[in-house]
Amino acid sequence: MTTFTRRLALTAVATAAFAASLPALAAEKVNLGVSIPAATHSFMGGINYWANQAKKDLEKQHKDLKITIKTAANAPEQANQLQDLSTVTKINALVVFPFESAALTKPVAQVKAKGAYVTVVDRGLTDTSAQDAYVAGDNTAFGKIPAEYIVKQLGGKGNVVALRGIATTLDNERMDAFNAVLKGSPDIKLLDAKYANWNRDDAFKVTQDYLTRFKQIDAIWAADDDMAVGVLKAISQAKRDDIKIVFGGAGAKDMVKTIMDGKDKRIGADVSYSPKFIYDAIKLTAEARLKGEKLPATTIIPSVLITKENAKDFYHPNSPF
Amino acid sequence: MPPEPQTPPPQPEAAAATAAAAHRSEARPRWTERLHGLGPVIGLVLLCIAGTLLNSDFATVDNAMNVLTRTAFIGIIAVGMCFVIISGGIDLSVGSMAALIAGSVIMFINWAGPASGSPLMAVMMGAVLAVVLGALFGLAHGLLITKGRIEPFIVTLGTLGIFRAYLTYFADGGALTLDNELSDLYAPVYYASLAGIPVPVWVFVIVAIIGGVILNRTAYGRYVQAIGSNEQVARYAAVDVDRVKILTYVLLGVCVGIATLLYVPRLGSASPTTGLLWELEAIAAVIVGGTALKGGAGSITGTVVGAILLSVISNILNLTSIISVYLNAAVQGFVIIVVAFLQRGRR
């Protein structure tokens, strides 16, 4: 028993000593690894753009910072790259946008076990002890803001249909937040919500079928700016003029431009969920580690309503998204 | 350039090849063959009845036109795929190929519109470019498979990645979008109607008829079936196997090109998600339509019905909400298996 207590005390002292030495170590040089999914759709194209932008800006500002970016086409590939970053590149800090939450929890935990500081972005891990910090967009606001906007614009009365993304917990979170707001307005009817996979073609088809099925639709929540493109095409093909609002999401540059110019009166607003949060996550992590500091456990990049008034703050013409 | 399909063959050998292809179907009584061939039609009729019962809007002309128009892309590709599969090959790259062609055409039109000073000319040249690119990609597949002696599965698995990666690269991870004015000019190709029937449906019908004629009424069609049935026998019968095979991939490439030139005006943009999984939809349409994956025999009519059947399923799922949205893909899977069951025993 006494040996056990002594051993425990020793471990505690050793840990404390190690923890105390960490900031000193980190203050010297930061070798930061960034692991993100490949640019297979517009949003990920934006993530890639902003990650590279962060590398360019931050390496210029800080001499002691080196950033290595790896992109993966699927979860197993990302796990391999994490291993390489840890053993070959010998990173001491990691910013990771996991392909899948569950599959990457172990690989990220291994990187952390080797002493790297880990910031997880957007898609969380299933075990939060595998991370030091978490930076994400606000999915609840992503569903809540459009619902509030639609309720207000329709004066609390009308028919709404929704297009969902891909069946994931993230999508459920948005849909639940949307439904929660509508619950407060019994005269707004959500006619149906179908998956269109964050894809223009699928959104086009799903909208065509909505238009066949429902004779009066006041607002369509497209839940993504890519899907909104398909929605608008299907509406103009069917020559329907009952739809007063088409609400996208994420603040793609074309959509923000449309709002800025007031080109389409159905598109009066959007909700921000910019891939720029990867830039913020890299910047926050790099600067904190350079000073030997830690990030707060959770940082939520707020999603806000984009309207004609503030649209220019969200317009990034050089980004692919 | 590959030779014309109608190149007259040495007659006796042709007869032998035809006999090799026909051998299997004659060994079985005609009426059972007919009945099995009806599987997809029965499936489609049952689905349509179910659709009408579930939602009265299903049986409207507008909805039928929507479904047929969206079937046109996969249907046209499936007609080409039918030739490749009957000859014993496969092409996994058609979705990526369509995406890359769409992207290339959009870039070309955006460049040629202002450069040539004639937007209409630019759009027409873009449409031609779609078909030419398709034919060239198909030719590359055919050459690698026959002269390079690589399995079709491997060649097209490779190009599946190559085509999509290049589109992602050209699009810088985002989307390639047709300039507005040019987009308006091109739009009628998808949105206009002739005699109340949308243009893509007309094109689909024409491609299917031409496909049917080539497969069933020309020597080339017989060779395709003979090679799929028994390549060795076809070789002994002096069929130029390589040339016939190359041509099946070129035909498929042309079909992908035609499908893409109809697809581009729909949304006027191409992104890395364009045409995702089209290869599986096209292959499913061919197989559901009664063509054996091993090759040797198949029909264009079946393929057309198969393609329509697949889009009717998702249409019905969109028009109703009795099944949890999480199970949509499962419903599609069940219907595919049931239809395949209805026509089992063909091989």
XYZ file of C-alpha atoms in Angstrom:
668
model
C 0.000 0.000 0.000
C 2.715 2.435 0.953
C 4.722 1.539 -2.127
C 1.649 2.183 -4.188
C 1.090 5.599 -2.610
C 4.730 6.455 -3.064
C 4.642 5.398 -6.669
C 1.527 7.482 -7.204
C 3.172 10.499 -5.645
C 6.262 9.986 -7.792
C 4.158 9.740 -10.929
C 2.353 12.933 -9.986
C 5.628 14.768 -9.453
C 7.035 13.437 -12.720
C 3.909 14.463 -14.598
C 3.985 17.915 -13.056
C 7.655 18.316 -13.951
C 6.959 17.141 -17.489
C 3.974 19.452 -17.835
C 6.045 22.363 -16.532
C 8.780 21.665 -19.065
C 6.250 21.555 -21.945
C 5.672 25.283 -22.413
C 9.413 25.846 -22.443
C 9.801 23.259 -25.169
C 6.869 24.524 -27.188
C 8.075 28.094 -26.976
C 11.093 27.195 -29.077
C 9.826 25.882 -32.358
C 6.404 24.788 -33.600
C 6.245 22.072 -36.226
C 2.562 22.069 -37.047
C 0.840 19.351 -39.069
C -2.492 19.992 -40.766
C -4.567 16.999 -41.855
C -7.701 17.691 -43.902
C -9.949 15.883 -46.409
C -9.139 16.342 -50.116
C -11.027 18.923 -52.179
C -13.812 16.703 -53.463
C -16.607 19.263 -53.207
C -16.859 23.027 -53.014
C -16.844 23.245 -49.239
C -13.731 21.069 -48.955
C -12.212 23.105 -51.779
C -12.682 26.066 -49.465
C -11.111 24.192 -46.543
C -8.050 23.450 -48.706
C -7.833 27.048 -49.888
C -7.999 28.469 -46.367
C -5.520 25.912 -44.974
C -2.968 26.886 -47.618
C -3.736 30.546 -47.038
C -2.996 30.060 -43.325
C 0.319 28.363 -44.125
C 1.305 31.259 -46.380
C 0.325 34.010 -43.935
C 1.547 32.409 -40.713
C 4.906 31.109 -41.929
C 5.637 34.632 -43.151
C 4.762 36.124 -39.767
C 6.542 33.587 -37.532
C 10.100 32.378 -38.168
C 9.759 29.528 -35.667
C 6.723 28.024 -37.357
C 6.662 25.278 -39.963
C 3.342 24.035 -41.328
C 2.874 20.761 -43.243
C -0.488 20.191 -44.948
C -1.710 16.706 -45.895
C -4.972 16.005 -47.709
C -6.647 12.600 -47.663
C -9.314 11.097 -49.922
C -10.759 8.824 -47.227
C -10.502 7.888 -43.580
C -7.879 5.098 -43.848
C -5.641 7.355 -45.944
C -5.972 10.111 -43.377
C -4.992 7.667 -40.612
C -1.846 6.737 -42.574
C -0.977 10.383 -43.084
C -1.366 11.075 -39.366
C 1.153 8.325 -38.692
C 3.564 9.833 -41.222
C 3.141 13.315 -39.767
C 3.945 11.982 -36.336
C 6.887 9.684 -37.132
C 8.421 11.187 -40.280
C 7.610 14.897 -40.095
C 7.879 14.781 -36.272
C 5.200 17.353 -35.640
C 4.628 18.771 -32.164
C 1.236 20.278 -32.941
C -1.629 19.007 -35.072
C -4.742 20.593 -36.548
C -7.001 17.853 -37.863
C -10.326 17.950 -39.719
C -11.322 14.296 -39.311
C -12.916 12.495 -42.238
C -15.024 10.443 -39.854
C -15.375 10.883 -36.139
C -15.177 7.301 -34.933
C -12.575 5.959 -37.362
C -10.019 8.677 -36.644
C -10.275 8.838 -32.877
C -7.576 6.186 -32.302
C -5.110 7.531 -34.891
C -5.428 11.062 -33.458
C -5.031 9.722 -29.915
C -1.751 8.106 -30.996
C -0.418 11.410 -32.312
C -1.328 13.034 -29.004
C 0.281 10.194 -27.041
C 3.549 11.029 -28.808
C 3.400 14.498 -27.325
C 1.811 16.645 -30.019
C -0.757 19.287 -29.133
C -3.997 18.379 -30.937
C -6.696 20.736 -32.186
C -9.714 19.017 -33.751
C -11.815 20.977 -36.255
C -15.525 20.670 -37.075
C -16.163 16.920 -37.039
C -15.499 15.881 -33.461
C -13.896 12.700 -32.204
C -15.878 10.066 -30.336
C -13.468 10.302 -27.387
C -12.667 13.896 -26.483
C -9.646 12.885 -24.365
C -7.831 12.361 -27.689
C -7.801 16.126 -28.251
C -6.536 19.238 -26.493
C -8.872 21.690 -28.164
C -11.905 21.690 -30.415
C -12.795 24.383 -32.962
C -16.048 24.178 -34.877
C -18.761 25.973 -36.739
C -22.095 26.365 -35.013
C -24.444 23.729 -36.422
C -27.299 24.624 -34.106
C -27.227 28.213 -35.326
C -26.971 26.886 -38.887
C -30.450 25.395 -38.465
C -31.880 27.991 -36.100
C -31.034 31.174 -38.054
C -32.758 30.152 -41.320
C -35.836 28.982 -39.417
C -36.079 32.306 -37.563
C -35.577 34.232 -40.805
C -38.244 32.238 -42.639
C -40.750 32.589 -39.783
C -40.190 36.344 -39.668
C -40.360 36.896 -43.437
C -43.516 34.818 -43.819
C -45.177 36.585 -40.903
C -45.577 33.303 -39.032
C -47.743 31.604 -41.666
C -46.918 29.445 -44.675
C -45.688 26.183 -46.182
C -42.027 25.221 -45.999
C -40.043 22.329 -47.455
C -36.490 21.418 -46.513
C -33.589 19.713 -48.232
C -31.206 17.832 -46.004
C -27.553 16.952 -46.567
C -26.165 13.455 -46.035
C -27.503 11.385 -43.159
C -25.038 12.336 -40.395
C -25.254 13.555 -36.809
C -24.193 17.001 -38.018
C -27.197 17.109 -40.347
C -29.505 15.888 -37.567
C -28.249 18.682 -35.321
C -29.139 21.303 -37.942
C -32.536 19.768 -38.689
C -33.414 19.508 -34.989
C -32.551 23.174 -34.467
C -34.684 24.106 -37.500
C -37.637 22.075 -36.220
C -37.311 23.501 -32.718
C -37.871 27.041 -34.023
C -40.820 26.025 -36.222
C -42.484 24.434 -33.198
C -43.034 27.934 -31.859
C -45.036 28.919 -34.973
C -47.890 26.455 -35.429
C -49.062 28.170 -38.624
C -45.805 27.420 -40.423
C -46.087 23.929 -41.871
C -42.969 21.906 -42.704
C -44.363 19.786 -45.548
C -41.397 17.431 -45.882
C -37.622 17.144 -45.508
C -35.694 14.913 -47.924
C -31.992 14.181 -48.379
C -30.317 15.800 -51.362
C -26.768 14.968 -50.226
C -25.344 18.505 -50.454
C -25.413 17.936 -54.196
C -26.842 20.190 -56.926
C -28.175 17.392 -59.118
C -29.947 15.657 -56.260
C -31.345 18.981 -55.046
C -32.707 19.613 -58.556
C -34.524 16.260 -58.599
C -35.844 16.479 -55.046
C -37.159 19.991 -55.706
C -38.820 18.920 -58.960
C -40.661 16.259 -57.003
C -41.605 18.694 -54.224
C -43.048 21.037 -56.850
C -45.071 18.197 -58.345
C -46.343 17.164 -54.953
C -47.141 20.495 -53.310
C -49.157 23.164 -55.091
C -48.272 25.954 -52.664
C -44.771 26.349 -51.213
C -43.770 29.633 -49.585
C -40.196 28.913 -48.598
C -37.523 26.330 -49.347
C -34.718 25.716 -46.887
C -31.978 24.374 -49.132
C -29.580 24.093 -46.168
C -26.546 24.572 -48.426
C -25.605 27.021 -51.170
C -24.691 24.254 -53.607
C -28.120 22.718 -53.182
C -29.762 26.138 -53.543
C -28.405 26.299 -57.121
C -30.308 23.112 -58.017
C -33.421 24.371 -56.200
C -33.502 27.647 -58.173
C -33.114 25.825 -61.512
C -35.962 23.440 -60.711
C -38.223 26.352 -59.711
C -37.557 28.273 -62.901
C -38.084 25.167 -65.014
C -41.476 24.571 -63.388
C -42.246 28.327 -63.814
C -43.507 28.532 -60.238
C -43.835 31.913 -58.592
C -45.331 30.927 -55.255
C -41.908 30.420 -53.622
C -40.962 33.617 -51.835
C -37.800 32.488 -50.041
C -34.921 30.196 -50.952
C -32.498 29.953 -48.058
C -29.147 28.284 -48.719
C -26.383 28.010 -46.174
C -22.628 28.293 -45.595
C -22.045 31.568 -47.449
C -20.590 30.482 -50.784
C -19.137 33.434 -52.681
C -21.692 33.380 -55.547
C -24.575 33.365 -53.106
C -23.061 36.182 -51.029
C -22.576 38.171 -54.250
C -26.247 37.641 -55.150
C -27.250 38.985 -51.735
C -24.849 41.945 -52.051
C -26.245 42.923 -55.455
C -29.875 42.155 -54.517
C -30.142 40.213 -57.793
C -32.792 37.711 -56.706
C -35.479 38.738 -54.274
C -36.012 35.144 -53.161
C -32.440 35.131 -51.838
C -32.390 37.840 -49.208
C -30.137 36.150 -46.688
C -27.765 33.317 -45.920
C -26.134 31.860 -42.838
C -22.358 31.805 -42.508
C -20.542 28.532 -41.995
C -17.339 29.464 -43.681
C -14.582 26.965 -44.383
C -12.403 29.809 -43.118
C -12.687 28.252 -39.644
C -9.769 25.996 -40.599
C -7.711 29.189 -41.025
C -8.803 30.368 -37.593
C -8.042 26.993 -36.032
C -4.530 26.875 -37.527
C -3.837 30.483 -36.517
C -5.135 30.036 -32.973
C -3.217 26.795 -32.458
C 0.049 28.050 -33.969
C 0.058 31.325 -32.039
C -0.883 29.694 -28.749
C 1.837 27.049 -29.125
C 4.449 29.636 -30.091
C 3.739 31.321 -26.769
C 3.526 27.963 -25.014
C -0.105 28.539 -24.188
C -3.187 26.355 -24.471
C -6.429 26.955 -26.305
C -9.784 26.871 -24.550
C -11.246 23.344 -24.682
C -13.920 24.405 -27.130
C -14.011 27.343 -29.536
C -17.200 27.801 -31.541
C -16.882 30.035 -34.593
C -20.309 31.669 -34.610
C -22.691 31.243 -37.529
C -24.379 34.538 -38.281
C -27.107 35.822 -40.560
C -25.695 37.278 -43.776
C -27.854 40.030 -45.239
C -27.332 42.819 -47.737
C -25.905 45.020 -44.972
C -23.025 42.793 -43.865
C -22.545 40.661 -47.013
C -19.302 42.328 -48.035
C -17.578 41.029 -44.878
C -18.277 37.483 -46.052
C -17.300 37.926 -49.704
C -13.964 36.264 -50.557
C -13.716 36.353 -54.368
C -10.442 34.380 -54.488
C -11.697 31.400 -52.517
C -13.042 28.519 -54.613
C -16.058 28.429 -52.293
C -9.864 6.556 -86.298
C -11.585 3.220 -85.669
C -13.249 1.548 -88.644
C -16.924 1.829 -89.456
C -19.087 -0.788 -87.794
C -20.515 -1.847 -91.133
C -17.203 -3.131 -92.566
C -18.323 -6.192 -94.502
C -16.914 -9.387 -92.973
C -15.949 -12.628 -94.710
C -19.364 -14.276 -94.877
C -18.874 -17.867 -93.665
C -16.990 -16.786 -90.573
C -19.669 -14.268 -89.751
C -22.243 -16.989 -89.874
C -20.166 -19.091 -87.501
C -19.836 -16.227 -85.068
C -23.552 -15.551 -85.209
C -24.245 -19.205 -84.602
C -21.997 -19.135 -81.552
C -23.970 -16.244 -80.137
C -27.334 -17.656 -81.013
C -26.552 -21.144 -79.789
C -27.509 -20.569 -76.200
C -30.791 -18.822 -76.814
C -31.979 -21.489 -79.246
C -31.300 -24.249 -76.771
C -34.178 -22.966 -74.653
C -37.855 -22.744 -75.601
C -38.720 -19.296 -76.924
C -41.612 -18.541 -74.566
C -39.627 -18.955 -71.338
C -37.006 -16.673 -72.809
C -39.714 -14.123 -73.536
C -41.162 -14.413 -70.034
C -37.797 -13.894 -68.395
C -37.190 -10.886 -70.589
C -40.380 -9.359 -69.212
C -38.988 -9.149 -65.654
C -38.028 -5.451 -65.765
C -41.286 -4.544 -67.537
C -43.340 -6.342 -64.880
C -41.274 -4.619 -62.202
C -41.817 -1.216 -63.781
C -45.581 -1.745 -64.139
C -45.867 -2.844 -60.497
C -43.877 0.182 -59.380
C -46.046 2.553 -61.409
C -49.213 1.064 -59.908
C -47.718 1.448 -56.434
C -46.696 5.029 -57.238
C -50.199 5.968 -58.412
C -51.786 4.447 -55.316
C -49.394 6.305 -53.021
C -49.685 9.697 -54.667
C -52.148 10.776 -57.318
C -49.650 13.261 -58.753
C -47.414 10.370 -59.794
C -49.493 9.598 -62.879
C -49.402 13.120 -64.320
C -47.766 13.982 -67.630
C -45.515 16.562 -65.948
C -44.151 14.032 -63.502
C -43.653 11.432 -66.239
C -41.690 14.003 -68.264
C -39.577 14.934 -65.230
C -38.710 11.307 -64.631
C -37.958 10.550 -68.279
C -35.830 13.675 -68.647
C -33.703 12.868 -65.629
C -33.422 9.249 -66.829
C -32.020 10.473 -70.132
C -28.437 10.910 -68.835
C -28.100 7.513 -67.212
C -30.199 5.920 -69.953
C -27.990 7.185 -72.780
C -24.850 6.071 -70.942
C -26.490 2.716 -70.186
C -27.117 2.117 -73.912
C -23.366 2.407 -74.511
C -22.616 0.411 -71.372
C -24.891 -2.340 -72.703
C -22.514 -2.882 -75.668
C -19.453 -2.974 -73.430
C -21.022 -5.447 -71.000
C -22.399 -7.689 -73.761
C -18.890 -7.905 -75.210
C -17.691 -9.097 -71.804
C -16.125 -5.796 -70.670
C -16.977 -3.174 -68.056
C -16.421 0.550 -67.644
C -16.244 1.963 -64.139
C -15.150 5.432 -65.214
C -18.260 6.842 -66.924
C -19.318 9.045 -63.993
C -15.895 10.642 -63.679
C -15.617 10.866 -67.460
C -18.942 12.721 -67.656
C -17.782 15.106 -64.921
C -14.465 15.833 -66.641
C -16.130 16.302 -70.036
C -18.694 18.644 -68.461
C -15.919 20.666 -66.836
C -13.841 20.812 -70.014
C -16.826 21.875 -72.105
C -17.718 24.639 -69.636
C -14.129 25.936 -69.615
C -14.030 25.793 -73.411
C -17.329 27.651 -73.897
C -16.401 30.293 -71.319
C -13.154 30.855 -73.186
C -14.486 30.574 -76.753
C -17.584 32.716 -76.152
C -15.768 36.042 -75.804
C -12.739 34.942 -77.852
C -14.620 33.950 -81.010
C -17.142 36.766 -80.775
C -19.985 34.387 -81.515
C -21.473 32.880 -78.350
C -23.803 30.591 -80.322
C -20.876 29.170 -82.257
C -18.979 28.630 -79.003
C -21.856 26.692 -77.501
C -22.234 24.531 -80.603
C -18.520 23.827 -80.706
C -18.683 22.966 -76.998
C -21.387 20.399 -77.720
C -19.261 18.853 -80.462
C -16.257 18.874 -78.140
C -18.236 16.840 -75.572
C -18.795 14.042 -78.083
C -15.233 14.181 -79.436
C -13.725 14.029 -75.942
C -15.985 11.088 -75.078
C -14.866 9.238 -78.202
C -11.191 9.933 -77.454
C -11.455 8.750 -73.835
C -13.290 5.639 -75.061
C -10.583 5.032 -77.664
C -7.902 5.286 -74.975
C -9.775 2.726 -72.863
C -10.189 0.390 -75.822
C -6.521 0.589 -76.800
C -5.271 0.009 -73.256
C -7.609 -2.957 -72.851
C -6.939 -4.680 -76.175
C -3.435 -3.644 -77.254
C -2.186 -3.026 -73.715
C -3.822 -6.247 -72.483
C -4.974 -4.813 -69.176
C -8.225 -5.945 -67.595
C -11.073 -3.498 -68.342
C -11.864 -3.391 -64.625
C -8.348 -2.146 -63.869
C -8.041 0.319 -66.763
C -11.333 2.001 -65.963
C -10.716 1.883 -62.215
C -7.568 3.845 -62.954
C -9.272 6.397 -65.181
C -12.124 6.717 -62.661
C -9.598 8.334 -60.360
C -7.712 10.206 -63.080
C -10.754 11.893 -64.659
C -12.225 13.085 -61.374
C -8.888 14.272 -60.032
C -8.355 16.417 -63.134
C -11.813 17.944 -62.791
C -11.126 18.743 -59.122
C -7.825 20.281 -60.204
C -9.373 22.396 -62.976
C -12.179 23.495 -60.656
C -9.699 24.278 -57.876
C -11.854 22.176 -55.581
C -14.907 24.352 -56.228
C -17.277 24.463 -59.176
C -16.792 25.401 -62.842
C -19.740 27.548 -63.859
C -20.970 28.597 -67.266
C -21.106 32.376 -67.765
C -24.653 33.680 -67.444
C -25.302 34.831 -71.000
C -23.826 31.643 -72.468
C -25.825 29.626 -69.987
C -29.086 31.184 -71.231
C -28.088 30.405 -74.793
C -27.370 26.755 -73.985
C -30.350 26.233 -71.644
C -32.916 25.207 -74.309
C -30.915 22.046 -75.043
C -32.101 20.749 -71.698
C -35.227 22.784 -70.978
C -36.923 23.084 -74.388
C -39.585 20.720 -75.680
C -40.525 19.427 -79.116
C -44.166 18.389 -79.503
C -44.597 18.499 -75.725
C -41.673 16.140 -75.111
C -38.434 17.546 -73.644
C -35.349 17.496 -75.856
C -33.336 15.092 -73.644
C -36.125 12.517 -73.923
C -36.042 12.769 -77.732
C -32.291 12.307 -77.717
C -32.623 9.340 -75.359
C -35.178 7.698 -77.676
C -33.017 8.283 -80.750
C -29.863 6.936 -79.076
C -31.774 3.861 -77.879
C -33.189 3.167 -81.363
C -29.781 3.536 -83.008
C -28.285 1.314 -80.300
C -30.960 -1.321 -80.872
C -30.416 -1.283 -84.636
C -26.629 -1.603 -84.299
C -26.925 -4.433 -81.778
C -29.566 -6.486 -83.551
C -29.417 -5.604 -87.230
C -25.729 -5.237 -88.090
C -22.832 -7.620 -88.415
C -20.994 -5.513 -85.835
C -23.765 -6.146 -83.287
C -23.521 -9.883 -83.893
C -19.755 -9.766 -83.359
C -20.201 -7.962 -80.047
C -22.530 -10.724 -78.864
C -20.292 -13.451 -80.256
C -17.219 -12.099 -78.441
C -19.090 -11.853 -75.154
C -20.458 -15.346 -75.595
C -17.140 -16.983 -76.398
C -14.163 -14.876 -77.339
C -12.038 -17.836 -78.431
C -14.659 -19.121 -80.867
C -15.093 -15.607 -82.227
C -11.331 -15.401 -82.809
C -11.337 -18.720 -84.669
C -14.193 -17.404 -86.758
C -11.826 -14.609 -87.868
C -13.680 -11.832 -86.069
C -11.336 -8.900 -85.513
C -11.882 -9.081 -81.755
C -9.641 -6.152 -80.846
C -11.277 -3.798 -83.294
C -14.792 -4.759 -82.205
C -13.869 -4.312 -78.554
C -12.188 -0.943 -79.068
C -15.275 0.210 -80.888
C -17.559 -0.757 -77.978
C -15.583 1.580 -75.699
C -15.627 4.347 -78.309
C -19.405 3.931 -78.637
C -19.763 4.172 -74.863
C -17.530 7.248 -74.818
C -19.712 8.880 -77.487
C -22.794 8.075 -75.395
C -21.178 9.671 -72.328
C -20.362 12.717 -74.479
C -23.971 13.003 -75.667
C -25.278 12.595 -72.113
C -22.904 15.311 -70.922
C -23.817 17.784 -73.629
C -27.419 17.426 -72.398
C -26.336 17.612 -68.763
C -24.278 20.817 -68.903
C -27.209 23.188 -69.609
C -29.242 21.778 -66.704
C -27.280 23.454 -63.936
C -24.621 25.136 -66.046
C -21.900 23.935 -63.734
C -19.627 21.020 -62.954
C -18.154 20.256 -59.557
C -16.248 17.289 -58.134
C -19.581 15.730 -57.115
C -20.920 15.781 -60.687
C -21.699 12.301 -61.969
C -20.792 10.628 -58.710
C -21.805 6.934 -58.842
C -23.253 7.241 -62.345
C -21.161 4.226 -63.324
C -22.997 2.069 -60.820
C -26.390 3.426 -61.900
C -25.612 2.732 -65.554
C -24.327 -0.767 -64.810
C -27.386 -1.416 -62.597
C -29.706 -0.260 -65.403
C -28.039 -2.677 -67.837
C -28.128 -5.617 -65.417
C -31.684 -4.939 -64.186
C -32.628 -4.786 -67.870
C -31.644 -8.426 -68.251
C -28.126 -8.276 -69.667
C -25.760 -10.802 -68.142
C -22.747 -9.285 -66.395
C -20.680 -12.107 -67.949
C -21.611 -10.846 -71.392
C -22.877 -12.694 -74.443
C -26.470 -11.549 -74.529
C -28.541 -8.537 -73.653
C -31.070 -6.079 -74.937
C -31.331 -2.347 -75.427
C -35.058 -2.344 -74.631
C -34.351 -4.033 -71.313
C -31.639 -1.477 -70.571
C -33.992 1.434 -71.284
C -36.668 -0.074 -69.042
C -34.037 -0.734 -66.372
C -32.862 2.871 -66.422
C -36.424 4.211 -66.168
C -37.167 1.771 -63.350
C -34.263 3.082 -61.304
C -35.374 6.705 -61.555
C -39.011 5.807 -60.881
C -37.966 4.305 -57.533
C -36.328 7.499 -56.321
C -39.189 9.583 -57.762
C -41.750 7.577 -55.770
C -39.638 7.898 -52.635
C -39.581 11.682 -53.120
C -43.320 11.875 -53.722
C -44.205 9.988 -50.553
C -43.028 10.061 -47.005
C -44.127 6.729 -45.605
C -40.634 5.286 -45.336
C -37.926 6.756 -43.127
C -35.603 8.873 -45.231
C -32.715 6.852 -43.843
C -33.994 3.792 -45.724
C -34.227 5.230 -49.258
C -31.117 3.451 -50.466
C -32.378 0.194 -48.970
C -35.642 0.431 -50.918
C -33.684 0.925 -54.137
C -31.519 -2.080 -53.308
C -34.541 -4.291 -52.611
C -36.255 -3.371 -55.884
C -33.077 -4.065 -57.889
C -32.759 -7.508 -56.314
C -36.460 -8.334 -56.784
C -36.346 -7.398 -60.472
C -33.194 -9.445 -60.954
C -35.016 -12.334 -59.264
C -37.959 -12.010 -61.663
C -35.658 -12.751 -64.581
C -33.274 -15.251 -63.024
C -32.111 -18.279 -64.934
C -31.189 -16.396 -68.071
C -27.653 -17.683 -67.714
